[in-house]
Coordinates of C-alpha atoms in Angstrom, one line a residue:
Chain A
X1126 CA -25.8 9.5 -20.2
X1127 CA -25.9 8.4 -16.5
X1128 CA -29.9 8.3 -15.0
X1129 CA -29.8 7.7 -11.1
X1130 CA -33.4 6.9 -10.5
X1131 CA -34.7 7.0 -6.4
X1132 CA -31.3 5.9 -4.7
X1133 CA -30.9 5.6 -1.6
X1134 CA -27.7 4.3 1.2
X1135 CA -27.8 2.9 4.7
X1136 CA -25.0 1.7 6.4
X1137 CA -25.0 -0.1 9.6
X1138 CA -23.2 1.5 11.9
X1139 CA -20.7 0.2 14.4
X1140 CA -22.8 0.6 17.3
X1141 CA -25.3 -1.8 14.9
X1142 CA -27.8 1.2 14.1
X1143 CA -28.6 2.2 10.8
X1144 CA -27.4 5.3 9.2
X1145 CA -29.3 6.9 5.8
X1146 CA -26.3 8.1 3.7
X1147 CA -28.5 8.9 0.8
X1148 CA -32.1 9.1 0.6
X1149 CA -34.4 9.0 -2.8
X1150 CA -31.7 10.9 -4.9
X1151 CA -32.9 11.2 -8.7
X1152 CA -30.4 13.0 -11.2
X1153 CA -29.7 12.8 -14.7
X1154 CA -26.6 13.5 -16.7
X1155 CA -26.7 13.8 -20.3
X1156 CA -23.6 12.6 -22.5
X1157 CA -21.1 15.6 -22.4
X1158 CA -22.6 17.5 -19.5
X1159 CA -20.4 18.6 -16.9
X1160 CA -22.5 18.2 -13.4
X1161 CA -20.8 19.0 -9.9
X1162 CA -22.3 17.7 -7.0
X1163 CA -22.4 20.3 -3.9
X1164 CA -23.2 19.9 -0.2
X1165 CA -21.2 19.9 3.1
X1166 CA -19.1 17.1 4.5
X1167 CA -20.9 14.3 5.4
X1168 CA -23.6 14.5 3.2
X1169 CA -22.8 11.5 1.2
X1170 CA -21.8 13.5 -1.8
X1171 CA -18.7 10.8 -2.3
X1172 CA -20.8 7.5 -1.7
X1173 CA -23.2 9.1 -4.7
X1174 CA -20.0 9.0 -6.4
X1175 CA -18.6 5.8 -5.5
X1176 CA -22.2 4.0 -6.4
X1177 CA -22.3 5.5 -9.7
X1178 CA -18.6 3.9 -10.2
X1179 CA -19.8 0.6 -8.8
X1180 CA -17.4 0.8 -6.3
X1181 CA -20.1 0.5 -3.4
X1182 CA -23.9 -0.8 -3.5
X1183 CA -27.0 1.0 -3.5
X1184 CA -29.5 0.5 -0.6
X1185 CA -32.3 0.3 -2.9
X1186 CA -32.8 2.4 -6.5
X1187 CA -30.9 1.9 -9.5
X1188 CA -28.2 4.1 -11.3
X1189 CA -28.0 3.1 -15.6
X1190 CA -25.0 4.5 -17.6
X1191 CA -25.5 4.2 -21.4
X1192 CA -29.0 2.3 -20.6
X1193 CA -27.5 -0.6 -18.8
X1194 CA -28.1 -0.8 -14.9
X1195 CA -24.5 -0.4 -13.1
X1196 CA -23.5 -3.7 -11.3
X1197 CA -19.8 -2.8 -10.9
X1198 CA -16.8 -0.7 -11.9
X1199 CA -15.7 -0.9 -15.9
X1200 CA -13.7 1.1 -17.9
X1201 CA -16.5 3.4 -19.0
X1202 CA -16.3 5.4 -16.0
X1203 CA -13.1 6.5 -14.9
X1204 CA -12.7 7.7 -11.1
X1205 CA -10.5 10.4 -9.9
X1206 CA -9.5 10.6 -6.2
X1207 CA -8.8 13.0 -3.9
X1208 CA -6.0 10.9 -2.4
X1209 CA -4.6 10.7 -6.0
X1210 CA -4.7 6.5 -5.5
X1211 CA -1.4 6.3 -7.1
X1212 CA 0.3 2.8 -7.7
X1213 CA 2.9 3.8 -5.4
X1214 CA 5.5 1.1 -6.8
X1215 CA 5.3 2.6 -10.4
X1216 CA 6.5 5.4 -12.1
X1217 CA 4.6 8.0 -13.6
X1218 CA 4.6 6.2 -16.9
X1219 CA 3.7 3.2 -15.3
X1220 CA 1.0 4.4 -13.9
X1221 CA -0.5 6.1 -16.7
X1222 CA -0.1 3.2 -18.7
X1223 CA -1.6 0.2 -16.7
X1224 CA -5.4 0.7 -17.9
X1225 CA -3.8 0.6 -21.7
X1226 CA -2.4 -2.3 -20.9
X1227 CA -4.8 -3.9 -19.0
X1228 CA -6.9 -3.0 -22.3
X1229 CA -5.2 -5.2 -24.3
X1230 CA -3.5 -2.2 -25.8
X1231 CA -0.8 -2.9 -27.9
X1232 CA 2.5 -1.3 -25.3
X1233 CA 4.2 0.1 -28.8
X1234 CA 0.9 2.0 -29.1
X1235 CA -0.1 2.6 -25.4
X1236 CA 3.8 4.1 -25.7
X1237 CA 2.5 6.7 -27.8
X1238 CA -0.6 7.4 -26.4
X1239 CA 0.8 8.1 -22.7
X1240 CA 3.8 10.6 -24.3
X1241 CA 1.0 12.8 -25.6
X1242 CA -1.3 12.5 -22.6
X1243 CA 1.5 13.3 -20.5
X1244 CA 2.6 16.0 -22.5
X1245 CA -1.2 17.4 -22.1
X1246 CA -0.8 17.3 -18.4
X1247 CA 2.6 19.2 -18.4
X1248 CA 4.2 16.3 -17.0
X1249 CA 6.5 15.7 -19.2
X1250 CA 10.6 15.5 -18.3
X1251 CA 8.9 13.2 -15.6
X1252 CA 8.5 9.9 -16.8
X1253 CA 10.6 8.4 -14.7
X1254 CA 9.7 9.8 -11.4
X1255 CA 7.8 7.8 -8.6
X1256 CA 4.6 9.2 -6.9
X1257 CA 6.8 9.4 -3.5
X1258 CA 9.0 12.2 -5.7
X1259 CA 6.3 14.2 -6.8
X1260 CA 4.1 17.0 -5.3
X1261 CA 0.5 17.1 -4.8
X1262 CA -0.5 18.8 -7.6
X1263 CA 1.5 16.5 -10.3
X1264 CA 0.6 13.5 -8.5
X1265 CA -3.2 14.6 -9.1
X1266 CA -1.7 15.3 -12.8
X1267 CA -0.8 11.8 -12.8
X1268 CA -4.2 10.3 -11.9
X1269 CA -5.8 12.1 -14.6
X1270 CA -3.8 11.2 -16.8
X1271 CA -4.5 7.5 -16.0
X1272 CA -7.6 8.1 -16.1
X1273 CA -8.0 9.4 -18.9
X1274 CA -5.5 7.2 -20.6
X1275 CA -8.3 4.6 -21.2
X1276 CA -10.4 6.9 -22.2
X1277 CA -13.6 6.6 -20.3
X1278 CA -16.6 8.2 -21.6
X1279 CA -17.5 9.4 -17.9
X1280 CA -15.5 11.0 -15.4
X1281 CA -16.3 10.6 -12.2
X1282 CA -14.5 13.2 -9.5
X1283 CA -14.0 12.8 -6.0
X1284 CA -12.9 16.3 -4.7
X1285 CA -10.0 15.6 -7.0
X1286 CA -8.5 19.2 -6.3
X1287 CA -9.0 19.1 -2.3
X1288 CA -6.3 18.1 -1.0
X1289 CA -4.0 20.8 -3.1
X1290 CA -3.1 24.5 -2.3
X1291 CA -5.4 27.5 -3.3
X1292 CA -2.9 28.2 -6.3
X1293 CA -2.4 24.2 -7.5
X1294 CA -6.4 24.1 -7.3
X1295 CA -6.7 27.2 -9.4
X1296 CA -4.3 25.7 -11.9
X1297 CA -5.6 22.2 -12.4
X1298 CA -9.4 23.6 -12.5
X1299 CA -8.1 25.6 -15.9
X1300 CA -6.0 22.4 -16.8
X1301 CA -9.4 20.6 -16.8
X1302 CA -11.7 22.7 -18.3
X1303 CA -9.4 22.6 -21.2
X1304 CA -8.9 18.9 -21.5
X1305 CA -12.7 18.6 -20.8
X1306 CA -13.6 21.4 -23.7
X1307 CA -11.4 19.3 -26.6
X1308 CA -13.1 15.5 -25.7
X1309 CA -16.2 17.0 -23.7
X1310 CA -16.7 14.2 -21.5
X1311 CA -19.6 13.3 -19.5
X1312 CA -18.2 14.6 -15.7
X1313 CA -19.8 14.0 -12.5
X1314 CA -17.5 16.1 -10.4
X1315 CA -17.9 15.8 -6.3
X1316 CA -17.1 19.3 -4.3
X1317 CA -17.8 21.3 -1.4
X1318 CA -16.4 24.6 -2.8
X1319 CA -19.3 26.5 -4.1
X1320 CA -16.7 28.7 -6.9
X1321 CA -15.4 25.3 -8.1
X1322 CA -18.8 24.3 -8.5
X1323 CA -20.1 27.0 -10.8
X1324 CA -16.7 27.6 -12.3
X1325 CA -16.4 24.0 -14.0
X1326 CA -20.2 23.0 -14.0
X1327 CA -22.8 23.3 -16.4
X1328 CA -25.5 22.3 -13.6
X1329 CA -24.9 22.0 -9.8
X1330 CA -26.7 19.3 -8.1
X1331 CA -27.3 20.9 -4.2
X1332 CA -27.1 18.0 -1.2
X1333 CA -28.6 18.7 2.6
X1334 CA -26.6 17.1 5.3
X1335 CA -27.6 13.7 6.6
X1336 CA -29.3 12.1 5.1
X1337 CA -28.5 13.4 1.9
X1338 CA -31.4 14.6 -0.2
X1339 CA -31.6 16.8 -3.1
X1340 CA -31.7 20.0 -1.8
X1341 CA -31.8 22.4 -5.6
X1342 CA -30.6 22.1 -9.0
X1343 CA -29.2 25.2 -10.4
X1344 CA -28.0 25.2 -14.4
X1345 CA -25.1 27.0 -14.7
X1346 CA -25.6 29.6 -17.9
X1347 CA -22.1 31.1 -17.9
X1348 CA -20.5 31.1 -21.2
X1349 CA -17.7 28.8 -21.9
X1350 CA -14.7 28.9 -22.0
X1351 CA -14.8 30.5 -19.0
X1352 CA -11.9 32.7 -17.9
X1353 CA -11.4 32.7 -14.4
X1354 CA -10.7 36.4 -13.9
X1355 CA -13.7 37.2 -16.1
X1356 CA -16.3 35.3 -14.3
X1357 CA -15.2 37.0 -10.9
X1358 CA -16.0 40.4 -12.5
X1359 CA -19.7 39.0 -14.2
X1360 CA -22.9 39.4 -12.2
X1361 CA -24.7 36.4 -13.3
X1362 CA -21.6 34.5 -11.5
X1363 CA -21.7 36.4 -8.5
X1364 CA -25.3 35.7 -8.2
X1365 CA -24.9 32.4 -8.7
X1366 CA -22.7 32.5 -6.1
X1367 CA -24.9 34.1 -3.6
X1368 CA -27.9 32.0 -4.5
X1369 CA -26.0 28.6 -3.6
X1370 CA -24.4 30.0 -0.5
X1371 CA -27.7 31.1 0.8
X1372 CA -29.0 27.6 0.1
X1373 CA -26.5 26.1 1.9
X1374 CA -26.6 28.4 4.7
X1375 CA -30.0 27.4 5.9
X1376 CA -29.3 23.6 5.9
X1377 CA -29.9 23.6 9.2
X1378 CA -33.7 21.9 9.2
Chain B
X1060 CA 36.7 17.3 17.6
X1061 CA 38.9 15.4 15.9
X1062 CA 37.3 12.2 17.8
X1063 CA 34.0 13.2 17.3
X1064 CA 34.8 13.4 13.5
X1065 CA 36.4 9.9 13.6
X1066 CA 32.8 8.7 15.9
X1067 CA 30.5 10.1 12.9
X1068 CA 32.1 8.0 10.6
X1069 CA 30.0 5.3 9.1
X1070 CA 30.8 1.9 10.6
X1071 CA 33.0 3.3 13.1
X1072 CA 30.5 3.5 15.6
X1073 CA 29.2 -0.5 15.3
X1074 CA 33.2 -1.2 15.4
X1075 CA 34.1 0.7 18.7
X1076 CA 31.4 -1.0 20.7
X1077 CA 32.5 -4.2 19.6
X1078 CA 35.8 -3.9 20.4
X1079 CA 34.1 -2.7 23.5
X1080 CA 33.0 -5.6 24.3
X1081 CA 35.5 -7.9 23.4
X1082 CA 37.6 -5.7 25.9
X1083 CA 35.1 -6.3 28.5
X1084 CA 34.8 -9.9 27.6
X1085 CA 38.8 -10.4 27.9
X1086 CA 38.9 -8.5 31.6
X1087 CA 36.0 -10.0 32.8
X1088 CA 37.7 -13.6 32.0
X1089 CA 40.6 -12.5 33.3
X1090 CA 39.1 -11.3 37.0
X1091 CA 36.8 -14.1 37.2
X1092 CA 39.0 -16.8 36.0
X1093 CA 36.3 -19.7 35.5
X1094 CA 36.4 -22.5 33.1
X1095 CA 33.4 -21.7 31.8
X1096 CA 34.0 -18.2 30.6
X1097 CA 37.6 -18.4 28.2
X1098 CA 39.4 -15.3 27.1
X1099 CA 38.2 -13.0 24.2
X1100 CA 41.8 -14.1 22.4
X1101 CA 41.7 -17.2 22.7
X1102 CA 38.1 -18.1 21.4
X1103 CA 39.0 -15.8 18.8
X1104 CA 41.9 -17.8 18.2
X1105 CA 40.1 -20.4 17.5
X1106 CA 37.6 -19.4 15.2
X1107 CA 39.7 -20.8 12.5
X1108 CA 39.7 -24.0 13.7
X1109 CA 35.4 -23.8 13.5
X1110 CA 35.8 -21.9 10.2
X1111 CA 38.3 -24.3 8.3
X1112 CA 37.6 -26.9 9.8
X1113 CA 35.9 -29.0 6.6
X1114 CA 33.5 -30.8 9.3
X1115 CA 32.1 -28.2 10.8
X1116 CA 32.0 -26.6 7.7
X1117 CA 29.1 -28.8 6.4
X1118 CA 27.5 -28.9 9.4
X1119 CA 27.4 -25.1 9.2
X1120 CA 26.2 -25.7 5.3
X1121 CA 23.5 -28.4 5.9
X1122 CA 21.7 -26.0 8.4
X1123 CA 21.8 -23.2 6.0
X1124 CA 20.7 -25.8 3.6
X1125 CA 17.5 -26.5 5.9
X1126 CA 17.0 -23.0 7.0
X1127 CA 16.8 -21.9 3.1
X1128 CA 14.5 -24.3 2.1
X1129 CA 12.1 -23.7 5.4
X1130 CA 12.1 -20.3 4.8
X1131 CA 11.6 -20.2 1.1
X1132 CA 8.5 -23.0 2.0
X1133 CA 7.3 -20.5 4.1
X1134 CA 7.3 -17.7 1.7
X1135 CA 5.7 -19.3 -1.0
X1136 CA 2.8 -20.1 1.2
X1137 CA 1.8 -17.7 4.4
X1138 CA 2.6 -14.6 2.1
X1139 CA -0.3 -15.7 0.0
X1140 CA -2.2 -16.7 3.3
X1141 CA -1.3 -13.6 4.8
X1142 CA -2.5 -11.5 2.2
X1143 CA -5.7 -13.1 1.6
X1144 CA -6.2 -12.7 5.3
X1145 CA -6.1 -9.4 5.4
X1146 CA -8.8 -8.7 1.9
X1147 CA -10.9 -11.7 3.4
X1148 CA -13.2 -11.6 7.0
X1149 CA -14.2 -14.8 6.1
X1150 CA -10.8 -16.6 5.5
X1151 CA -9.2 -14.5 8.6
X1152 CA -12.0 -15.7 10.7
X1153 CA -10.9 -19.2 9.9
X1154 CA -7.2 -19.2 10.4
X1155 CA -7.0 -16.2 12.5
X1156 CA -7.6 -17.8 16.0
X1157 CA -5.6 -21.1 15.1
X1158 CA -2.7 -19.2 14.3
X1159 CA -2.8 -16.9 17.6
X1160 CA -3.1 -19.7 19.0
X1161 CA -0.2 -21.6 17.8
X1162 CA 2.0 -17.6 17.7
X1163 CA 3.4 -17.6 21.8
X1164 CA 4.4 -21.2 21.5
X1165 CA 8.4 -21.7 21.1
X1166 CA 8.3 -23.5 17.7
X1167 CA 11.6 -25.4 19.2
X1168 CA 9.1 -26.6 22.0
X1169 CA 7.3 -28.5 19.0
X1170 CA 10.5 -30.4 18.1
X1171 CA 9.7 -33.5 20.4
X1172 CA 6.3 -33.9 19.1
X1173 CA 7.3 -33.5 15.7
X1174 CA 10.3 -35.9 16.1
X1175 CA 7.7 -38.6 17.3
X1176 CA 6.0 -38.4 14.2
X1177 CA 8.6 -37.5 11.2
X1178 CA 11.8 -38.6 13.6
X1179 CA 15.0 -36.8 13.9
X1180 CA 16.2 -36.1 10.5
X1181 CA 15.6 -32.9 7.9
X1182 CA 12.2 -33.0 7.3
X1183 CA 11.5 -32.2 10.9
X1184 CA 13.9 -29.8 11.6
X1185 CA 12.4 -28.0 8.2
X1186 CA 8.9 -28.1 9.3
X1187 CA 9.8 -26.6 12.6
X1188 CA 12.1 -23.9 10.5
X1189 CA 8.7 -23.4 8.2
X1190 CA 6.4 -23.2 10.9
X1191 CA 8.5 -20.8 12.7
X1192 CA 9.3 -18.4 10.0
X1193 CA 5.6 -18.9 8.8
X1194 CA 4.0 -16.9 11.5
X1195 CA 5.4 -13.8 11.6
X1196 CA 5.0 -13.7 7.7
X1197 CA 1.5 -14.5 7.8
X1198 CA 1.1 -11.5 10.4
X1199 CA 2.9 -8.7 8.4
X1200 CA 1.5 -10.1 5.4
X1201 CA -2.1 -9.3 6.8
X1202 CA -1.3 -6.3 8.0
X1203 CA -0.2 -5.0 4.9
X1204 CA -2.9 -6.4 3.3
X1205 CA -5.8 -4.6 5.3
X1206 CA -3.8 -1.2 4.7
X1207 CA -3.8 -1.4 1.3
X1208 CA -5.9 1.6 0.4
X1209 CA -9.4 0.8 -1.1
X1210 CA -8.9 3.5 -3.9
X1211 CA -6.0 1.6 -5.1
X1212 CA -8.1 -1.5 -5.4
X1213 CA -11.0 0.3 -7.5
X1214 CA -8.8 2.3 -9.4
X1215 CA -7.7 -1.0 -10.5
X1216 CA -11.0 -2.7 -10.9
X1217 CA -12.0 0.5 -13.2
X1218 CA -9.5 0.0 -15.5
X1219 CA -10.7 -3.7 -16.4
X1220 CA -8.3 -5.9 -13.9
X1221 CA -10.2 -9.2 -13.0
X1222 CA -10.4 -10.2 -9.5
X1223 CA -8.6 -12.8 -9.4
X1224 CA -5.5 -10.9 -10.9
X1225 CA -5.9 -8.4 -7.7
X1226 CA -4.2 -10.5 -5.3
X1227 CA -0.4 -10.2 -7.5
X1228 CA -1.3 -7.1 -9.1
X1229 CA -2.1 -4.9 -6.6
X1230 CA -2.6 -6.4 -3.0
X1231 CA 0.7 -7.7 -3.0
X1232 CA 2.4 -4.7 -4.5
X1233 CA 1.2 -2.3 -1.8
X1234 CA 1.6 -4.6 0.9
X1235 CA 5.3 -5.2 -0.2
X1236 CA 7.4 -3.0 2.1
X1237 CA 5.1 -4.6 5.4
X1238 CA 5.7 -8.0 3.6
X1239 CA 9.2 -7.4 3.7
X1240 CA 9.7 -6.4 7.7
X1241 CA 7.5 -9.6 7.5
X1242 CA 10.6 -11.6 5.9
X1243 CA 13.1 -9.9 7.8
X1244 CA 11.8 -11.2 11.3
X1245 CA 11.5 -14.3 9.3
X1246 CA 15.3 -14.9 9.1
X1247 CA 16.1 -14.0 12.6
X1248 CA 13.3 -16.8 13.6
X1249 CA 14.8 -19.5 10.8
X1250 CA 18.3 -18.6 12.1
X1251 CA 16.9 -19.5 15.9
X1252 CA 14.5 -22.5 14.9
X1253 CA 17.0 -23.9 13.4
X1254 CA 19.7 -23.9 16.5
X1255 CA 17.2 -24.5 19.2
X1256 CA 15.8 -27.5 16.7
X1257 CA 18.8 -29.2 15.9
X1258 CA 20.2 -29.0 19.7
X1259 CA 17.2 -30.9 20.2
X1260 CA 17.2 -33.5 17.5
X1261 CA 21.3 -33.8 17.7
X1262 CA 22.0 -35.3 14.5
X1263 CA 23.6 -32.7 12.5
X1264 CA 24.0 -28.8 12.1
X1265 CA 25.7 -25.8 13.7
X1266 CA 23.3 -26.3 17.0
X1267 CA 24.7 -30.2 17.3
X1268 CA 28.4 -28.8 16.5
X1269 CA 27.5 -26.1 19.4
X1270 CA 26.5 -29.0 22.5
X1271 CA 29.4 -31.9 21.1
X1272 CA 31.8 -29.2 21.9
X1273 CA 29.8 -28.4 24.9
X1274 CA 29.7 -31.9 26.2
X1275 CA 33.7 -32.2 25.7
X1276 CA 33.8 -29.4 27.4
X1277 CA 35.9 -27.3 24.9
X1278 CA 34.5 -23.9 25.6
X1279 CA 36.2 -22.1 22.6
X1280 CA 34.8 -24.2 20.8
X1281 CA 31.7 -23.3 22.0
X1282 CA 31.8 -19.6 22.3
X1283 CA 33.5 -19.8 18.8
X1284 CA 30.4 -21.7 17.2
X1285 CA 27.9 -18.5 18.9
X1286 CA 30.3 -16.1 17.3
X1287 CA 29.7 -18.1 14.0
X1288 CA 25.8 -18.2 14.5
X1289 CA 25.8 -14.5 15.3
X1290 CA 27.8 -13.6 12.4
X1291 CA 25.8 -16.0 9.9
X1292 CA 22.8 -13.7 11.5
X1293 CA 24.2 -10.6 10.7
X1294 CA 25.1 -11.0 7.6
X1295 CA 22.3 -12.5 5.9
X1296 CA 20.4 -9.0 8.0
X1297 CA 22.7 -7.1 5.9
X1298 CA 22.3 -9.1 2.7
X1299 CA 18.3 -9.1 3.4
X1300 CA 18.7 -5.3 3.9
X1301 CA 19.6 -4.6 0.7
X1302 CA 17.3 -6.9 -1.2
X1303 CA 14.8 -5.2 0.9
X1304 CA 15.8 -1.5 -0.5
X1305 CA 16.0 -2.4 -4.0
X1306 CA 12.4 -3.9 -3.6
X1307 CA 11.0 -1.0 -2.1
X1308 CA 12.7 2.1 -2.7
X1309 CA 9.6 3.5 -4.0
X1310 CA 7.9 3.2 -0.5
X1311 CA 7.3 6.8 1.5
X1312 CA 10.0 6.3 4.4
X1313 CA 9.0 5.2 7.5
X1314 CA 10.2 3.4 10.7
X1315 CA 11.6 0.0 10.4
X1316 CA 10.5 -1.5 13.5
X1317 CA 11.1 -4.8 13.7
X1318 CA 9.8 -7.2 16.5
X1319 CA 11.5 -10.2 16.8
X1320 CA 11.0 -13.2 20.0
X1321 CA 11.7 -17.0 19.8

């Protein structure tokens, strides 16, 4: 359960002015849901993100996961990058199994536990490999599995699937509905694709540009498990899809 | 063709211009004809007299001896300073300016100062092999420090990893193959601190063996002792080269430029 209550970001500039980021955003995730968070570059969509990690401080507001106010990262909420944020100097296995480890799991058992995790992730034959020696689409295989390795109860998703190719993006969004529909994690999952928004999401928070502000909140009523090919052929998605465009055609205020 | 087969060989490009040069070397003694210049043969004839010569030879060993232990004082401390540096406004702000400050200065120009206060023998030579090798480690060390990308750092800090494990654990990690270029300016800055210091402070080392033979005017001599130096350079270059790739062999490729100075 993560409960962002009237947040809001300013940075200071270079040129010394200040810059709203985020202005009065209220949302509310209940445990399990999968929420994206949609609105053009710039909006602050990522800095939401990053302050619900811990990564970065609120201006003023407060965001509470599991009741207790966030102060800074923990293993409760596990980020996923767009950049991948690979340990460049370890393997695939190493990198999967540093959070274990730095658990205080046992390395016999954290052993085991990245084998099947990287066996989920179709990674497997690729223990071995370093990041350098792997493509974009396994290296963003890689981070999840790290991620998910120490099993946070959140996920939190920074346009994990935007640096990849149309076909690599299509893949991995399958890949993680399927891991999400066996554990059914709590997801807060950053894009600026409307289809990858509805196609994952069971509500889509909308941002405006600039500052960002809540713009709509649209539930997602598609049944699951959704099949990609399906859902392209359903009405309800296509008006869905039509709906959010439209609202983020007219950001211009 | 045939010759341009034989040029692509490996190390058969390095080996033609030296010979080059030694060619060069040996005519231009020969047309100019001054003391001060001997033949390519004969100072190569008398490398073996530097080389087996059991005095020289601990000369040659004593200033290894000083440059290792400067340079391994020097890693153990402005790698540490470096990296912190670069995570750290605060701490840069602090040592930033001194060491700009201090980074133009010949360190060998130091030597007379540092003789007045520690005199001529191996502690000073080793400070001034220390504080030369210091600086540009400090530099790369902050560099690679400030480039280390933030997601890395969180990514960490998400799984659990204390803060004060960051700085080993990560920091240094990522900041390894700028570290390195770091360490590999290093040497060539040891292996010239430590000539220019001990032709200053004469009491011992490949830089005193290099003006006594200078002063009895036995120019092989001389221009065999550079040779030495030079090769001593080169092959702890190579040796440090291959440390450096096993280290880093993970590291996307990029360009290994190196600045050096004295």
């Amino acid at each position: 359960m993560i409960e962002i209550e009237r947040l809001s970001k300013t940075f200071r500039t270079e040129t010394g002015a200040d810059h709203a980021a985020l202005l009065d955003i209220s949302l509310s995730v209940p445990q399990g849901q999968f929420v994206s968070i949609l609105g053009p570059s710039g909006c602050g969509k990522s800095t939401l993100l990053y302050i619900v990690g811990g990564f970065v401080r609120a201006s003023s507001g407060q965001v509470r996961v599991a009741g207790r106010e966030v102060t800074g990262p923990g293993p409760d909420r596990g980020p996923v990058f767009q950049e991948f944020a690979l340990f460049p100097w370890k393997s695939v296995t190493g990198n999967v199994i540093y959070g274990l480890l730095e658990q205080g799991v046992p390395r016999g058992e954290a052993e085991r536990r990245v084998a099947k995790l990287l066996e989920a992730v179709h990674l497997k034959g690729y223990e071995n490999f370093y990041p350098k020696e792997l493509s974009g689409g396994m290296k963003q295989r890689v981070a999840i599995a790290r991620t998910l390795a120490y099993d946070p109860a959140i996920l939190l998703m920074d346009e994990p699937f935007g640096a990849l190719d149309a076909h690599t993006r299509t893949l991995l969004q399958n890949e993680l509905l399927s891991i999400w529909e066996r554990d059914r994690k709590t997801v807060l999952f950053v894009t600026h694709s409307v289809e990858e928004a509805i196609f994952l999401s069971d509500r889509v928070f909308v941002m405006t540009a600039s500052p960002g502000r809540q713009k709509a909140v649209i539930d997602i009523e598609l049944p699951r498990p959704r099949v990609r090919s399906e859902l392209l052929l359903d009405r309800r998605y296509q008006e869905t899809v039509v709906e959010i465009e439209r609202l983020m055609e007219n950001r211009v205020e | 063709m045939r010759l341009r087969g034989l040029l692509s060989l490996p190390g058969v490009p390095p080996l033609v211009s030296l010979l080059a040069l030694l060619a060069l070397w040996q005519l231009a003694a020969a047309v100019l004809g001054i003391e001060g210049l001997p033949s390519a043969s004969s100072v190569l004839a008398s490398l073996p007299g530097v080389l087996f010569d059991l005095e020289s030879l601990a000369e040659i060993g004593a200033s290894l001896e000083r440059m290792a232990l400067g340079f391994a004082i020097a890693v153990a401390t402005a790698i540490p300073l470096g990296l912190v540096m670069g995570r750290s406004r605060a701490v840069a702000g602090f040592f930033g300016p001194l060491l700009t400050l201090i980074y133009p200065v010949p360190k060998a120009a130091l030597m007379p100062i540092i003789m007045l206060w520690f005199g001529v023998g191996d502690f000073s030579k080793v400070l001034v092999i220390f504080l030369g090798v210091s600086l540009p480690l400090v530099y790369h060390s902050q560099a690679g420090a400030r480039a280390v990308d933030e997601k890395l750092v969180w990514s960490a800090m998400a799984m659990g990893m204390p803060a004060r494990r960051r700085v080993f654990s990560i920091i240094l990690p990522s900041a390894l193959p700028e570290v390195m270029l770091g360490c590999r300016v290093g040497i060539a800055m040891a292996l010239i601190v430590m000539v220019s210091s001990e032709m200053i402070a004469r009491q011992s080392g490949v830089g005193n063996l290099l003006f006594n033979s200078l002063d009895m005017a036995q120019y092989r001599t001389v221009y065999a002792t550079i040779l030495v130096i030079g090769a001593i350079g080169f092959a702890l270059d190579a040796l440090f080269e291959r440390v450096r790739r096993r280290l880093t062999f993970w590291a996307e490729a990029r360009e290994d430029a190196v600045a050096g100075g004295g």
